[in-house]
C-alpha positions as a LaTeX table, in Angstrom:
\begin{tabular}{lrrr}
\hline
Residue & $x$ (\AA) & $y$ (\AA) & $z$ (\AA) \\
\hline
Unk1 & $-1.65$ & $-53.78$ & 13.24 \\
Unk2 & $-0.39$ & $-51.62$ & 16.14 \\
Unk3 & $-2.93$ & $-49.22$ & 17.67 \\
Unk4 & $-2.10$ & $-46.47$ & 20.16 \\
Unk5 & $-5.00$ & $-45.32$ & 22.38 \\
Unk6 & $-4.65$ & $-41.75$ & 23.60 \\
Unk7 & $-7.46$ & $-40.89$ & 25.98 \\
Unk8 & $-7.49$ & $-39.32$ & 29.43 \\
Unk9 & $-10.68$ & $-41.09$ & 30.53 \\
Unk10 & $-9.52$ & $-44.39$ & 32.05 \\
Unk11 & $-12.96$ & $-46.08$ & 31.94 \\
Unk12 & $-13.49$ & $-45.23$ & 28.28 \\
Unk13 & $-9.99$ & $-46.26$ & 27.24 \\
Unk14 & $-10.30$ & $-49.53$ & 29.19 \\
Unk15 & $-13.56$ & $-50.38$ & 27.41 \\
Unk16 & $-12.05$ & $-49.71$ & 24.00 \\
Unk17 & $-8.83$ & $-51.50$ & 24.95 \\
Unk18 & $-10.82$ & $-54.64$ & 25.82 \\
Unk19 & $-12.71$ & $-54.56$ & 22.51 \\
Unk20 & $-9.55$ & $-54.02$ & 20.45 \\
Unk21 & $-7.37$ & $-56.36$ & 22.50 \\
Unk22 & $-9.84$ & $-59.21$ & 21.84 \\
Unk23 & $-8.74$ & $-59.14$ & 18.21 \\
Unk24 & $-5.50$ & $-61.14$ & 17.90 \\
Unk25 & $-4.54$ & $-59.17$ & 14.76 \\
Unk26 & $-4.22$ & $-55.97$ & 16.81 \\
Unk27 & $-1.50$ & $-54.90$ & 19.21 \\
Unk28 & $-3.07$ & $-52.27$ & 21.45 \\
Unk29 & $-0.96$ & $-49.79$ & 23.40 \\
Unk30 & $-2.34$ & $-47.26$ & 25.87 \\
Unk31 & $-0.79$ & $-43.82$ & 26.15 \\
Unk32 & 0.70 & $-43.64$ & 29.62 \\
Unk33 & $-0.17$ & $-40.68$ & 31.86 \\
Unk34 & 2.29 & $-37.83$ & 31.48 \\
Unk35 & 3.76 & $-39.11$ & 28.18 \\
Unk36 & 3.45 & $-36.77$ & 25.22 \\
Unk37 & 1.62 & $-38.16$ & 22.20 \\
Unk38 & 4.58 & $-37.60$ & 19.88 \\
Unk39 & 6.92 & $-39.37$ & 22.33 \\
Unk40 & 4.59 & $-42.38$ & 22.53 \\
Unk41 & 4.41 & $-42.56$ & 18.72 \\
Unk42 & 8.20 & $-42.37$ & 18.50 \\
Unk43 & 8.57 & $-45.12$ & 21.10 \\
Unk44 & 5.91 & $-47.54$ & 19.84 \\
Unk45 & 5.62 & $-46.80$ & 16.08 \\
Unk46 & 1.88 & $-47.47$ & 15.81 \\
Unk47 & 0.10 & $-48.01$ & 12.51 \\
Unk48 & $-2.76$ & $-45.81$ & 13.71 \\
Unk49 & $-3.50$ & $-43.57$ & 16.69 \\
Unk50 & $-6.95$ & $-43.22$ & 18.27 \\
Unk51 & $-7.10$ & $-39.85$ & 20.04 \\
Unk52 & $-9.30$ & $-38.62$ & 22.88 \\
Unk53 & $-12.35$ & $-40.67$ & 22.40 \\
Unk54 & $-14.51$ & $-37.92$ & 23.92 \\
Unk55 & $-14.33$ & $-34.25$ & 22.98 \\
Unk56 & $-10.65$ & $-33.39$ & 22.67 \\
Unk57 & $-9.52$ & $-30.18$ & 24.29 \\
Unk58 & $-7.10$ & $-27.64$ & 22.85 \\
Unk59 & $-4.11$ & $-29.55$ & 24.26 \\
Unk60 & $-5.20$ & $-32.72$ & 22.48 \\
Unk61 & $-5.53$ & $-30.89$ & 19.15 \\
Unk62 & $-2.15$ & $-29.22$ & 19.70 \\
Unk63 & $-0.65$ & $-32.67$ & 20.31 \\
Unk64 & $-2.26$ & $-33.95$ & 17.11 \\
Unk65 & $-0.94$ & $-30.93$ & 15.19 \\
Unk66 & 2.60 & $-31.49$ & 16.54 \\
Unk67 & 2.46 & $-35.17$ & 15.64 \\
Unk68 & 1.03 & $-34.58$ & 12.16 \\
Unk69 & 3.80 & $-32.13$ & 11.29 \\
Unk70 & 6.62 & $-34.29$ & 12.71 \\
Unk71 & 8.73 & $-36.94$ & 11.03 \\
Unk72 & 6.98 & $-39.47$ & 13.30 \\
Unk73 & 3.55 & $-38.77$ & 11.80 \\
Unk74 & 1.02 & $-41.60$ & 11.94 \\
Unk75 & $-2.60$ & $-41.84$ & 10.83 \\
Unk76 & $-4.79$ & $-40.31$ & 13.52 \\
Unk77 & $-8.45$ & $-41.26$ & 14.01 \\
Unk78 & $-10.65$ & $-39.22$ & 16.30 \\
Unk79 & $-13.64$ & $-40.80$ & 18.00 \\
Unk80 & $-16.11$ & $-38.35$ & 19.49 \\
Unk81 & $-19.33$ & $-38.72$ & 21.47 \\
Unk82 & $-21.33$ & $-36.13$ & 19.52 \\
Unk83 & $-21.20$ & $-34.45$ & 16.15 \\
Unk84 & $-19.67$ & $-30.98$ & 16.20 \\
Unk85 & $-18.89$ & $-29.41$ & 12.79 \\
Unk86 & $-16.51$ & $-26.82$ & 14.30 \\
Unk87 & $-14.60$ & $-29.52$ & 16.16 \\
Unk88 & $-14.50$ & $-31.67$ & 13.05 \\
Unk89 & $-13.01$ & $-28.82$ & 11.02 \\
Unk90 & $-10.47$ & $-28.03$ & 13.76 \\
Unk91 & $-9.55$ & $-31.71$ & 14.00 \\
Unk92 & $-8.96$ & $-32.05$ & 10.24 \\
Unk93 & $-6.96$ & $-28.82$ & 10.28 \\
Unk94 & $-4.83$ & $-30.26$ & 13.11 \\
Unk95 & $-4.07$ & $-33.42$ & 11.14 \\
Unk96 & $-6.77$ & $-35.96$ & 12.00 \\
Unk97 & $-7.50$ & $-38.16$ & 9.00 \\
Unk98 & $-10.65$ & $-39.81$ & 10.31 \\
Unk99 & $-13.40$ & $-38.16$ & 12.40 \\
Unk100 & $-15.94$ & $-40.61$ & 13.80 \\
Unk101 & $-19.01$ & $-40.07$ & 15.94 \\
Unk102 & $-19.43$ & $-43.10$ & 18.18 \\
Unk103 & $-22.05$ & $-43.23$ & 20.92 \\
Unk104 & $-21.28$ & $-46.72$ & 22.23 \\
Unk105 & $-18.13$ & $-48.83$ & 22.54 \\
Unk106 & $-17.10$ & $-50.27$ & 19.19 \\
Unk107 & $-17.55$ & $-53.98$ & 18.67 \\
Unk108 & $-15.33$ & $-54.03$ & 15.58 \\
Unk109 & $-12.95$ & $-51.13$ & 15.14 \\
Unk110 & $-10.82$ & $-52.65$ & 12.38 \\
Unk111 & $-12.76$ & $-51.11$ & 9.46 \\
Unk112 & $-12.42$ & $-47.70$ & 11.10 \\
Unk113 & $-8.67$ & $-48.24$ & 11.61 \\
Unk114 & $-8.16$ & $-49.45$ & 8.03 \\
Unk115 & $-10.10$ & $-46.45$ & 6.71 \\
Unk116 & $-7.94$ & $-44.06$ & 8.76 \\
Unk117 & $-4.76$ & $-45.67$ & 7.45 \\
Unk118 & $-6.02$ & $-45.59$ & 3.84 \\
Unk119 & $-7.06$ & $-41.92$ & 4.11 \\
Unk120 & $-3.70$ & $-41.07$ & 5.64 \\
Unk121 & $-1.79$ & $-42.87$ & 2.86 \\
Unk122 & $-3.86$ & $-41.07$ & 0.23 \\
Unk123 & $-3.21$ & $-37.71$ & 1.89 \\
Unk124 & 0.55 & $-38.41$ & 2.05 \\
Unk125 & 0.60 & $-39.39$ & $-1.64$ \\
Unk126 & $-1.21$ & $-36.16$ & $-2.51$ \\
Unk127 & 1.25 & $-34.16$ & $-0.39$ \\
Unk128 & 4.18 & $-35.88$ & $-2.14$ \\
Unk129 & 2.70 & $-35.13$ & $-5.56$ \\
Unk130 & 2.18 & $-31.50$ & $-4.59$ \\
Unk131 & 5.76 & $-31.26$ & $-3.30$ \\
Unk132 & 7.10 & $-32.75$ & $-6.58$ \\
Unk133 & 4.93 & $-30.39$ & $-8.67$ \\
Unk134 & 6.17 & $-27.38$ & $-6.72$ \\
Unk135 & 9.76 & $-28.53$ & $-7.20$ \\
Unk136 & 9.19 & $-28.95$ & $-10.95$ \\
Unk137 & 7.75 & $-25.43$ & $-11.14$ \\
Unk138 & 10.69 & $-24.03$ & $-9.18$ \\
Unk139 & 13.16 & $-25.87$ & $-11.43$ \\
Unk140 & 11.32 & $-24.60$ & $-14.50$ \\
Unk141 & 11.49 & $-21.03$ & $-13.21$ \\
Unk142 & 15.26 & $-21.34$ & $-12.75$ \\
Unk143 & 15.65 & $-22.70$ & $-16.29$ \\
Unk144 & 13.49 & $-19.94$ & $-17.75$ \\
Unk145 & 15.53 & $-17.32$ & $-15.92$ \\
Unk146 & 18.78 & $-18.86$ & $-17.17$ \\
Unk147 & 17.43 & $-18.82$ & $-20.75$ \\
Unk148 & 16.49 & $-15.16$ & $-20.41$ \\
Unk149 & 19.96 & $-14.31$ & $-19.13$ \\
Unk150 & 21.60 & $-16.21$ & $-22.00$ \\
Unk151 & 19.37 & $-14.51$ & $-24.54$ \\
Unk152 & 20.11 & $-11.08$ & $-23.04$ \\
Unk153 & 23.83 & $-11.88$ & $-23.06$ \\
Unk154 & 23.66 & $-12.87$ & $-26.74$ \\
Unk155 & 21.91 & $-9.60$ & $-27.63$ \\
Unk156 & 24.51 & $-7.43$ & $-25.92$ \\
Unk157 & 27.29 & $-9.28$ & $-27.82$ \\
Unk158 & 25.52 & $-8.55$ & $-31.13$ \\
Unk159 & 25.42 & $-4.85$ & $-30.31$ \\
Unk160 & 29.11 & $-4.70$ & $-29.35$ \\
Unk161 & 30.29 & $-6.53$ & $-32.49$ \\
Unk162 & 28.51 & $-4.10$ & $-34.86$ \\
\hline
\end{tabular}
């Protein structure tokens, strides 16, 4: 599993990198300074992205929003130091699929990563189902309109033949 760490705090990201890197099943990539999140995702194609392990600022949420709405979208897990309901809501609105309050470095992050990926896949399936349902409704509306036009055309022919 490929994991992209996106955090400005070098000490924090190093601690998490060491924990994750110790697991041979994980390939851990750190977001390089000055590289946009969406560019890093495009370049590395991670299975999951861990974003700003402390309180993310507006720029971090904007980056998450841009990534979530792009064709390069990946599951995004947010690790925060303290619970903040307003931040949690803003994070979910931006496209985070997993919001986690973590006060100490993780000793085993794989369950958290798997949960983020599973939630993301479920969300994408729901979005696809919604998109298909909307298309079916739009198609149905076109058919209904065509039927009405045919029926109106048939009525005007009846009146002209009498």
